[in-house]
Amino acid sequence: MTLRLHDTATRETRDFVPLTPGRAGIYVCGLTVQSEPHVGHVRSAVNFDVLRRWLTATGHEVDFIRNVTDIDDKILAKSAEQGVHWYALAAAMKRELDAALASINVLPPTYEPGATGHVPEIVELIEQLVARGHAYAAEDGSGDVYFDVRSWPSYGELTRQRVEDMEPAGDADPRGKRDPRDFALWKGHKSETEPATAAWPSPWGPGRPGWHIECSAMAGKYLGPAFDIHGGGVDLRFPHHENEQAQSRAAGRPFASYWLHNAWITTAGEKMSKSLGNSMLIPSVLERVRGIELRYYIVAAHYRSHVEFSFEALEEAAKAFRRIEDFLDRAGVSAVASEVPAAFAAAMDDDLGTPAAVAVVHDLVRQGNSALSTGDSAAAGIAAQVRAMLGVLGLDPADPAWAGRGSDDRLTEVVDALVRGLLEERTAAREAKDWVRADAIRDRIKAAGVEVEDTPAGPKWSV
């Protein structure tokens, strides 16, 4: 089988052919660390984590770069509102992001560059664009430098727009621009409103990078002038990715061979975002479900499908995942199959078809449960295959990454000890034929919202 990916640039699903056989270079636009991450943010991280895992499982060595925007207009504005240093805010929100991604088992990237650590590379790239006639310093004394969209005939090719139909770029005062669609590569320092720490030296005076140039410079630094896959949320297609592609190719860099974009998680039909006030922050969500269940909820939808978020749907997904866990617990198998089933591989090779892949998992779980009920030894092999598939999806419950995860694992341990104590009392009462006491204990457990299943291996409980 050959992995086929839907390339947003060509709007075609085509075979993935890496530039270097056996290797894959992936660049994903990370977050601007201005505030706490919500469910909509982590969807992109999970989707591209699954891509990375599948490429690794199919024999590729993956160089996975995910950046962090740690200097930006929004960061400066928010830090001023809160009365804290911009870099302190960015660092604190980066820690929140790290914790959120770890809680849902997103693998750390090969490298995670920050914009502030790559100002020399950014300045060098801007200088190349100026020298090639694709960028210019503003004549209004602001110290801004802009990309000249009219100088690049292919501008708009990623999103299939004409320059004339585009909205003006709202990233800087238009007075210094030749065309209102020109976008900022470098922003001159505004000494009267911006802290001195938010400026770096450049040939055009002190200032800081524009948003779009950061990713072009960092992708080039770690993946070279040409690489395989560029990913991010569908909302980044324009202007961010359009501008990235234009400035990179205008500088003589072929840039990305494939563009992949994940869809939104919406609430009430709107993109989940901080500005809309409909954010579902990760710690709050993890008070209701475990991290592995949240990840399952995200993975079960195709990455290009919009998902309407609701706690009802999330809790239904959690129940579905618990059925998988329950089978693995009953099977008691530690082995992992060396290969995934052909149907699962076919689903993943079809543009990361995770809904169909998850359906294969559930089909095998049903077969495994039937085998367990009849004492069929095939259950062990089925469980090993289920674990192999879950590993690709980042959902294997036995993955050490899940150890210590959850809304409160210490609390879980305490509850487990208490429930098991009651179950032992119930077992003793039943052995003594004290049915009244046994039933009373059972009712007490049930009233607490705990369900007990009597199995050949002894009673098991679940919330």
Short mmCIF file of C-alpha atoms in Angstrom, two decimals:
data_model
loop_
_atom_site.label_atom_id
_atom_site.label_comp_id
_atom_site.label_asym_id
_atom_site.label_seq_id
_atom_site.Cartn_x
_atom_site.Cartn_y
_atom_site.Cartn_z
CA MET A 1 0.00 0.00 0.00
CA THR A 2 1.04 3.58 -0.63
CA LEU A 3 0.07 6.48 1.59
CA ARG A 4 -2.15 8.93 -0.27
CA LEU A 5 -2.60 12.44 1.11
CA HIS A 6 -5.02 15.21 0.21
CA ASP A 7 -2.81 18.10 -0.79
CA THR A 8 -4.60 21.36 -0.04
CA ALA A 9 -2.48 23.21 -2.60
CA THR A 10 -3.51 21.03 -5.55
CA ARG A 11 -6.85 19.95 -4.04
CA GLU A 12 -5.93 16.42 -5.07
CA THR A 13 -5.29 13.22 -3.16
CA ARG A 14 -1.99 11.87 -4.41
CA ASP A 15 0.69 9.37 -3.49
CA PHE A 16 3.16 10.51 -0.88
CA VAL A 17 6.62 10.42 -2.44
CA PRO A 18 9.25 11.80 -0.02
CA LEU A 19 12.09 13.90 -1.37
CA THR A 20 14.53 11.53 0.32
CA PRO A 21 13.55 7.85 0.19
CA GLY A 22 12.81 6.47 3.63
CA ARG A 23 12.71 9.91 5.28
CA ALA A 24 9.99 12.47 5.78
CA GLY A 25 10.42 16.12 6.75
CA ILE A 26 7.33 17.65 8.35
CA TYR A 27 6.86 21.23 9.49
CA VAL A 28 3.75 22.11 11.50
CA CYS A 29 2.82 25.61 12.55
CA GLY A 30 2.57 25.62 16.33
CA LEU A 31 0.77 28.04 18.57
CA THR A 32 1.25 31.66 19.43
CA VAL A 33 1.72 31.26 23.17
CA GLN A 34 -0.50 34.10 24.37
CA SER A 35 -2.96 32.12 26.54
CA GLU A 36 -3.92 28.62 27.68
CA PRO A 37 -4.54 26.00 24.97
CA HIS A 38 -8.05 24.74 24.31
CA VAL A 39 -9.44 21.66 22.57
CA GLY A 40 -9.35 23.37 19.19
CA HIS A 41 -5.61 23.99 19.55
CA VAL A 42 -4.68 20.44 20.43
CA ARG A 43 -6.61 18.93 17.55
CA SER A 44 -3.93 19.99 15.09
CA ALA A 45 -1.22 18.56 17.32
CA VAL A 46 -3.03 15.21 17.60
CA ASN A 47 -3.78 14.96 13.87
CA PHE A 48 -0.19 15.53 12.83
CA ASP A 49 1.05 13.30 15.63
CA VAL A 50 -0.99 10.47 14.06
CA LEU A 51 0.57 11.25 10.66
CA ARG A 52 4.02 11.10 12.20
CA ARG A 53 3.29 7.81 13.97
CA TRP A 54 1.92 6.21 10.79
CA LEU A 55 4.93 7.31 8.74
CA THR A 56 7.21 5.88 11.44
CA ALA A 57 5.21 2.64 11.55
CA THR A 58 5.58 2.26 7.79
CA GLY A 59 9.35 2.54 7.89
CA HIS A 60 10.09 6.24 7.50
CA GLU A 61 12.53 8.24 9.58
CA VAL A 62 10.64 11.41 10.43
CA ASP A 63 12.10 14.85 11.08
CA PHE A 64 9.17 16.58 12.77
CA ILE A 65 9.48 20.31 13.43
CA ARG A 66 6.74 22.22 15.23
CA ASN A 67 7.46 25.86 15.99
CA VAL A 68 6.32 28.21 18.72
CA THR A 69 5.53 31.87 18.06
CA ASP A 70 6.84 33.52 21.22
CA ILE A 71 6.81 37.15 20.08
CA ASP A 72 3.77 38.69 18.46
CA ASP A 73 1.37 41.66 18.62
CA LYS A 74 -1.10 39.56 20.63
CA ILE A 75 1.51 38.51 23.17
CA LEU A 76 2.61 42.11 23.65
CA ALA A 77 -0.98 43.30 24.05
CA LYS A 78 -1.96 40.55 26.47
CA SER A 79 1.16 40.95 28.60
CA ALA A 80 0.52 44.70 28.85
CA GLU A 81 -3.05 44.01 29.97
CA GLN A 82 -1.81 41.64 32.66
CA GLY A 83 1.10 43.82 33.72
CA VAL A 84 3.73 41.12 33.14
CA HIS A 85 6.78 40.89 30.90
CA TRP A 86 5.88 39.56 27.44
CA TYR A 87 8.54 36.87 27.67
CA ALA A 88 7.25 35.75 31.07
CA LEU A 89 3.75 35.40 29.65
CA ALA A 90 5.04 33.47 26.64
CA ALA A 91 7.10 31.14 28.84
CA ALA A 92 4.19 30.48 31.20
CA MET A 93 1.80 29.73 28.33
CA LYS A 94 4.41 27.48 26.71
CA ARG A 95 4.48 25.43 29.90
CA GLU A 96 0.68 25.20 29.78
CA LEU A 97 0.91 24.03 26.18
CA ASP A 98 3.54 21.41 27.00
CA ALA A 99 1.40 20.05 29.82
CA ALA A 100 -1.71 19.93 27.61
CA LEU A 101 0.04 18.07 24.80
CA ALA A 102 1.67 15.63 27.22
CA SER A 103 -1.73 14.92 28.78
CA ILE A 104 -2.98 13.57 25.43
CA ASN A 105 0.23 11.75 24.48
CA VAL A 106 1.42 13.99 21.66
CA LEU A 107 5.03 13.04 20.99
CA PRO A 108 7.58 15.83 21.45
CA PRO A 109 8.77 17.13 18.07
CA THR A 110 12.22 16.37 16.78
CA TYR A 111 12.84 20.04 17.49
CA GLU A 112 10.61 22.88 18.62
CA PRO A 113 12.12 26.20 17.56
CA GLY A 114 10.92 29.52 18.90
CA ALA A 115 10.83 32.66 16.80
CA THR A 116 12.93 34.70 19.25
CA GLY A 117 15.78 32.20 18.94
CA HIS A 118 15.99 32.58 15.17
CA VAL A 119 16.19 36.30 14.50
CA PRO A 120 19.52 35.98 12.57
CA GLU A 121 17.97 33.46 10.16
CA ILE A 122 14.90 35.67 9.78
CA VAL A 123 16.97 38.78 9.04
CA GLU A 124 19.05 36.81 6.50
CA LEU A 125 15.92 35.66 4.68
CA ILE A 126 14.50 39.19 4.58
CA GLU A 127 17.79 40.48 3.17
CA GLN A 128 17.57 37.87 0.40
CA LEU A 129 14.06 39.03 -0.47
CA VAL A 130 15.11 42.67 -0.54
CA ALA A 131 18.08 41.82 -2.77
CA ARG A 132 15.82 39.92 -5.17
CA GLY A 133 13.37 42.83 -5.41
CA HIS A 134 10.55 41.12 -3.55
CA ALA A 135 10.71 43.19 -0.34
CA TYR A 136 11.27 46.81 0.56
CA ALA A 137 11.82 49.00 3.58
CA ALA A 138 8.99 51.41 4.27
CA GLU A 139 9.76 55.03 3.46
CA ASP A 140 7.77 56.42 6.38
CA GLY A 141 10.59 56.00 8.89
CA SER A 142 8.78 53.23 10.76
CA GLY A 143 11.57 50.67 10.26
CA ASP A 144 9.04 48.23 8.78
CA VAL A 145 9.94 45.94 5.88
CA TYR A 146 7.22 44.54 3.61
CA PHE A 147 6.88 41.75 1.08
CA ASP A 148 5.85 43.18 -2.28
CA VAL A 149 2.98 40.91 -3.35
CA ARG A 150 2.88 42.46 -6.85
CA SER A 151 6.49 41.40 -7.41
CA TRP A 152 5.60 37.71 -7.17
CA PRO A 153 3.22 36.69 -9.98
CA SER A 154 2.32 33.42 -8.24
CA TYR A 155 1.07 35.13 -5.11
CA GLY A 156 -2.33 33.61 -4.28
CA GLU A 157 -1.65 30.22 -5.88
CA LEU A 158 -1.99 28.25 -2.61
CA THR A 159 -5.51 29.52 -1.93
CA ARG A 160 -6.36 30.20 -5.59
CA GLN A 161 -7.05 33.90 -5.17
CA ARG A 162 -6.24 36.95 -7.23
CA VAL A 163 -4.47 39.80 -5.49
CA GLU A 164 -7.29 42.13 -6.51
CA ASP A 165 -9.79 40.01 -4.58
CA MET A 166 -7.80 39.90 -1.33
CA GLU A 167 -8.44 41.95 1.77
CA PRO A 168 -5.67 44.36 2.87
CA ALA A 169 -3.09 42.87 5.22
CA GLY A 170 -3.99 44.20 8.65
CA ASP A 171 -0.61 43.55 10.25
CA ALA A 172 0.80 47.10 10.13
CA ASP A 173 -0.08 50.72 9.37
CA PRO A 174 -0.78 50.79 5.61
CA ARG A 175 0.85 54.20 5.17
CA GLY A 176 4.25 52.65 4.53
CA LYS A 177 3.00 50.05 2.05
CA ARG A 178 3.08 50.17 -1.72
CA ASP A 179 0.02 47.95 -1.85
CA PRO A 180 -2.38 47.40 1.07
CA ARG A 181 -1.98 43.61 0.56
CA ASP A 182 1.77 43.80 1.22
CA PHE A 183 2.55 42.07 4.51
CA ALA A 184 5.13 42.78 7.18
CA LEU A 185 8.40 40.87 7.26
CA TRP A 186 9.97 43.10 9.90
CA LYS A 187 8.25 45.47 12.31
CA GLY A 188 10.15 48.52 13.45
CA HIS A 189 10.28 49.02 17.20
CA LYS A 190 7.67 51.42 18.59
CA SER A 191 9.57 52.83 21.54
CA GLU A 192 6.59 54.73 22.89
CA THR A 193 4.33 51.64 23.22
CA GLU A 194 6.55 48.55 23.15
CA PRO A 195 9.13 47.38 25.72
CA ALA A 196 12.79 47.63 24.81
CA THR A 197 13.15 43.88 25.27
CA ALA A 198 10.81 43.29 22.30
CA ALA A 199 13.36 44.52 19.76
CA TRP A 200 16.39 43.07 18.00
CA PRO A 201 18.98 44.82 15.82
CA SER A 202 18.60 44.65 12.04
CA PRO A 203 19.80 46.51 8.94
CA TRP A 204 16.52 48.48 9.07
CA GLY A 205 16.79 49.44 12.70
CA PRO A 206 15.61 47.76 15.90
CA GLY A 207 12.44 45.73 15.62
CA ARG A 208 11.01 42.24 15.58
CA PRO A 209 9.93 39.67 12.99
CA GLY A 210 6.55 39.59 11.30
CA TRP A 211 4.54 36.45 11.90
CA HIS A 212 4.80 34.83 8.47
CA ILE A 213 8.56 35.14 7.96
CA GLU A 214 9.26 33.29 11.20
CA CYS A 215 7.99 29.95 9.91
CA SER A 216 9.76 30.24 6.55
CA ALA A 217 13.07 30.89 8.27
CA MET A 218 12.69 28.10 10.85
CA ALA A 219 11.49 25.53 8.30
CA GLY A 220 14.51 26.32 6.15
CA LYS A 221 16.86 26.11 9.12
CA TYR A 222 15.86 22.59 10.14
CA LEU A 223 14.41 20.97 7.03
CA GLY A 224 16.31 22.74 4.26
CA PRO A 225 15.03 24.77 1.29
CA ALA A 226 12.71 21.92 0.19
CA PHE A 227 10.88 19.49 2.46
CA ASP A 228 7.97 17.09 2.28
CA ILE A 229 4.93 18.20 4.28
CA HIS A 230 3.76 21.48 5.75
CA GLY A 231 0.78 21.24 8.09
CA GLY A 232 -1.48 23.35 10.24
CA GLY A 233 -5.08 24.33 10.83
CA VAL A 234 -7.28 25.19 7.87
CA ASP A 235 -7.58 28.74 9.22
CA LEU A 236 -3.87 29.23 8.51
CA ARG A 237 -4.18 28.71 4.76
CA PHE A 238 -4.65 32.43 4.29
CA PRO A 239 -2.87 34.61 4.92
CA HIS A 240 -0.23 32.71 6.89
CA HIS A 241 0.57 29.77 4.62
CA GLU A 242 -0.03 31.72 1.44
CA ASN A 243 2.53 34.25 2.63
CA GLU A 244 4.97 31.59 3.79
CA GLN A 245 4.95 29.93 0.39
CA ALA A 246 5.25 33.19 -1.52
CA GLN A 247 8.19 34.60 0.46
CA SER A 248 10.03 31.26 0.55
CA ARG A 249 9.74 30.62 -3.18
CA ALA A 250 10.51 34.24 -3.97
CA ALA A 251 13.77 33.71 -2.05
CA GLY A 252 14.58 30.70 -4.24
CA ARG A 253 13.43 27.98 -1.85
CA PRO A 254 11.08 25.31 -3.27
CA PHE A 255 9.53 24.92 0.20
CA ALA A 256 6.80 22.32 0.89
CA SER A 257 5.84 19.53 -1.52
CA TYR A 258 2.53 18.81 0.24
CA TRP A 259 0.20 21.04 2.23
CA LEU A 260 -2.09 19.37 4.80
CA HIS A 261 -4.69 21.24 6.83
CA ASN A 262 -6.85 19.96 9.66
CA ALA A 263 -10.39 21.26 10.08
CA TRP A 264 -11.78 23.13 13.06
CA ILE A 265 -13.40 21.99 16.24
CA THR A 266 -16.49 24.19 16.44
CA THR A 267 -18.99 25.16 19.10
CA ALA A 268 -22.41 26.29 17.92
CA GLY A 269 -21.09 26.15 14.36
CA GLU A 270 -18.23 28.58 14.95
CA LYS A 271 -14.51 27.91 15.11
CA MET A 272 -13.45 27.33 18.70
CA SER A 273 -11.27 30.30 19.62
CA LYS A 274 -10.36 32.46 22.57
CA SER A 275 -11.83 35.56 20.96
CA LEU A 276 -15.27 33.96 20.64
CA GLY A 277 -15.26 33.08 24.31
CA ASN A 278 -16.18 29.47 23.59
CA SER A 279 -12.87 27.90 24.51
CA MET A 280 -12.72 24.56 26.24
CA LEU A 281 -9.45 24.69 28.14
CA ILE A 282 -7.68 21.35 28.48
CA PRO A 283 -7.52 21.16 32.30
CA SER A 284 -11.27 21.80 32.48
CA VAL A 285 -12.03 19.09 29.92
CA LEU A 286 -9.79 16.63 31.75
CA GLU A 287 -11.90 17.05 34.85
CA ARG A 288 -14.63 15.16 32.98
CA VAL A 289 -12.70 12.64 30.86
CA ARG A 290 -9.20 11.21 30.84
CA GLY A 291 -6.56 12.40 28.42
CA ILE A 292 -6.66 9.12 26.49
CA GLU A 293 -10.42 9.52 26.05
CA LEU A 294 -10.06 13.09 24.78
CA ARG A 295 -7.45 11.89 22.31
CA TYR A 296 -9.76 9.10 21.15
CA TYR A 297 -12.52 11.67 20.59
CA ILE A 298 -10.22 13.72 18.36
CA VAL A 299 -8.70 10.75 16.52
CA ALA A 300 -12.09 9.17 15.76
CA ALA A 301 -12.93 12.06 13.40
CA HIS A 302 -11.17 12.53 10.06
CA TYR A 303 -8.62 15.31 10.24
CA ARG A 304 -10.32 17.23 7.42
CA SER A 305 -13.79 17.01 8.97
CA HIS A 306 -15.15 19.78 11.17
CA VAL A 307 -16.16 18.52 14.61
CA GLU A 308 -18.98 20.13 16.59
CA PHE A 309 -17.81 19.90 20.18
CA SER A 310 -20.15 18.83 22.94
CA PHE A 311 -19.56 17.13 26.25
CA GLU A 312 -22.27 14.63 25.38
CA ALA A 313 -20.36 13.54 22.28
CA LEU A 314 -17.11 13.52 24.24
CA GLU A 315 -18.57 11.29 26.94
CA GLU A 316 -20.02 8.91 24.33
CA ALA A 317 -16.56 8.66 22.81
CA ALA A 318 -15.12 7.96 26.25
CA LYS A 319 -17.58 5.09 26.72
CA ALA A 320 -16.62 3.65 23.33
CA PHE A 321 -12.96 3.75 24.25
CA ARG A 322 -13.60 2.10 27.59
CA ARG A 323 -15.08 -0.88 25.73
CA ILE A 324 -11.74 -1.28 23.99
CA GLU A 325 -9.89 -1.01 27.28
CA ASP A 326 -12.23 -3.50 28.91
CA PHE A 327 -11.47 -6.09 26.23
CA LEU A 328 -7.73 -5.59 26.64
CA ASP A 329 -8.07 -5.90 30.43
CA ARG A 330 -10.04 -9.12 30.09
CA ALA A 331 -7.63 -10.54 27.51
CA GLY A 332 -4.70 -9.71 29.77
CA VAL A 333 -2.21 -9.74 26.90
CA SER A 334 1.06 -7.78 27.04
CA ALA A 335 2.21 -8.60 23.48
CA VAL A 336 1.92 -6.21 20.56
CA ALA A 337 1.52 -7.58 17.03
CA SER A 338 4.37 -6.79 14.65
CA GLU A 339 1.92 -5.72 11.93
CA VAL A 340 -1.47 -4.06 11.89
CA PRO A 341 -4.41 -5.67 10.06
CA ALA A 342 -4.59 -4.98 6.31
CA ALA A 343 -7.93 -3.20 6.66
CA PHE A 344 -6.46 -0.81 9.23
CA ALA A 345 -3.43 -0.10 7.03
CA ALA A 346 -5.68 0.53 4.02
CA ALA A 347 -7.72 3.03 6.03
CA MET A 348 -4.64 4.88 7.23
CA ASP A 349 -3.13 4.93 3.74
CA ASP A 350 -6.31 6.55 2.44
CA ASP A 351 -5.50 10.10 3.56
CA LEU A 352 -5.20 9.06 7.23
CA GLY A 353 -8.72 7.63 7.33
CA THR A 354 -8.91 7.35 11.11
CA PRO A 355 -12.72 6.86 11.27
CA ALA A 356 -12.41 3.69 9.18
CA ALA A 357 -9.28 2.68 11.12
CA VAL A 358 -11.11 3.06 14.44
CA ALA A 359 -13.96 0.97 13.01
CA VAL A 360 -11.45 -1.82 12.33
CA VAL A 361 -10.35 -1.62 15.98
CA HIS A 362 -13.94 -2.01 17.21
CA ASP A 363 -14.61 -4.88 14.79
CA LEU A 364 -11.65 -6.77 16.20
CA VAL A 365 -12.68 -5.97 19.76
CA ARG A 366 -16.09 -7.54 19.08
CA GLN A 367 -14.37 -10.62 17.67
CA GLY A 368 -12.08 -10.71 20.67
CA ASN A 369 -14.95 -10.51 23.14
CA SER A 370 -16.68 -13.39 21.37
CA ALA A 371 -13.49 -15.41 21.54
CA LEU A 372 -13.13 -14.69 25.27
CA SER A 373 -16.70 -15.76 25.95
CA THR A 374 -16.07 -19.14 24.31
CA GLY A 375 -12.57 -19.62 25.66
CA ASP A 376 -11.08 -19.38 22.17
CA SER A 377 -7.30 -18.91 22.28
CA ALA A 378 -7.56 -16.53 19.31
CA ALA A 379 -8.41 -13.76 21.77
CA ALA A 380 -4.74 -13.28 22.64
CA GLY A 381 -3.72 -12.69 19.02
CA ILE A 382 -6.63 -10.32 18.51
CA ALA A 383 -5.64 -8.32 21.58
CA ALA A 384 -2.07 -8.04 20.27
CA GLN A 385 -3.40 -6.66 16.97
CA VAL A 386 -5.66 -4.21 18.78
CA ARG A 387 -2.69 -2.91 20.74
CA ALA A 388 -0.67 -2.50 17.53
CA MET A 389 -3.42 -0.37 15.98
CA LEU A 390 -3.90 1.69 19.12
CA GLY A 391 -0.16 2.32 19.20
CA VAL A 392 -0.32 3.92 15.75
CA LEU A 393 -3.16 6.14 16.97
CA GLY A 394 -1.34 7.03 20.19
CA LEU A 395 -4.07 5.27 22.20
CA ASP A 396 -2.43 2.15 23.60
CA PRO A 397 -3.43 2.13 27.30
CA ALA A 398 -0.21 0.29 28.13
CA ASP A 399 1.95 3.05 26.63
CA PRO A 400 4.12 4.37 29.50
CA ALA A 401 3.22 7.89 28.34
CA TRP A 402 -0.22 7.40 29.88
CA ALA A 403 1.21 6.48 33.27
CA GLY A 404 0.32 9.17 35.77
CA ARG A 405 -2.12 10.81 33.35
CA GLY A 406 -5.78 11.47 33.94
CA SER A 407 -7.85 13.97 35.84
CA ASP A 408 -6.28 12.82 39.12
CA ASP A 409 -4.52 9.47 39.19
CA ARG A 410 -3.83 9.56 42.91
CA LEU A 411 -7.57 9.97 43.46
CA THR A 412 -8.18 7.02 41.14
CA GLU A 413 -5.83 4.87 43.19
CA VAL A 414 -7.65 5.82 46.41
CA VAL A 415 -11.09 5.09 44.90
CA ASP A 416 -9.84 1.77 43.54
CA ALA A 417 -8.61 0.76 47.00
CA LEU A 418 -11.93 1.70 48.61
CA VAL A 419 -14.07 -0.04 46.01
CA ARG A 420 -11.94 -3.17 46.10
CA GLY A 421 -12.27 -3.21 49.87
CA LEU A 422 -16.05 -3.19 49.56
CA LEU A 423 -15.92 -5.87 46.90
CA GLU A 424 -13.86 -8.08 49.18
CA GLU A 425 -16.50 -7.61 51.91
CA ARG A 426 -19.21 -8.52 49.39
CA THR A 427 -17.32 -11.62 48.33
CA ALA A 428 -16.90 -12.68 51.94
CA ALA A 429 -20.62 -12.13 52.57
CA ARG A 430 -21.55 -14.22 49.55
CA GLU A 431 -19.21 -17.02 50.61
CA ALA A 432 -20.93 -16.93 54.03
CA LYS A 433 -24.31 -16.98 52.23
CA ASP A 434 -25.17 -13.67 53.90
CA TRP A 435 -27.16 -12.52 50.88
CA VAL A 436 -28.74 -9.55 52.64
CA ARG A 437 -25.34 -8.06 53.47
CA ALA A 438 -23.95 -8.89 50.02
CA ASP A 439 -26.89 -7.16 48.33
CA ALA A 440 -26.60 -4.15 50.64
CA ILE A 441 -22.92 -3.72 49.72
CA ARG A 442 -23.75 -4.07 46.03
CA ASP A 443 -26.48 -1.40 46.31
CA ARG A 444 -24.11 0.89 48.20
CA ILE A 445 -21.52 0.60 45.45
CA LYS A 446 -24.14 1.13 42.74
CA ALA A 447 -25.53 4.21 44.49
CA ALA A 448 -22.04 5.73 44.30
CA GLY A 449 -22.14 5.42 40.50
CA VAL A 450 -19.91 2.35 40.29
CA GLU A 451 -20.87 -0.63 38.16
CA VAL A 452 -19.66 -4.11 39.14
CA GLU A 453 -19.24 -7.01 36.74
CA ASP A 454 -18.65 -10.51 38.05
CA THR A 455 -16.12 -12.27 35.82
CA PRO A 456 -14.32 -15.64 36.06
CA ALA A 457 -11.26 -13.69 37.21
CA GLY A 458 -13.24 -12.00 39.96
CA PRO A 459 -15.37 -8.83 40.19
CA LYS A 460 -14.38 -5.78 38.09
CA TRP A 461 -15.65 -2.26 38.57
CA SER A 462 -16.05 0.83 36.42
CA VAL A 463 -17.58 4.26 36.89
#
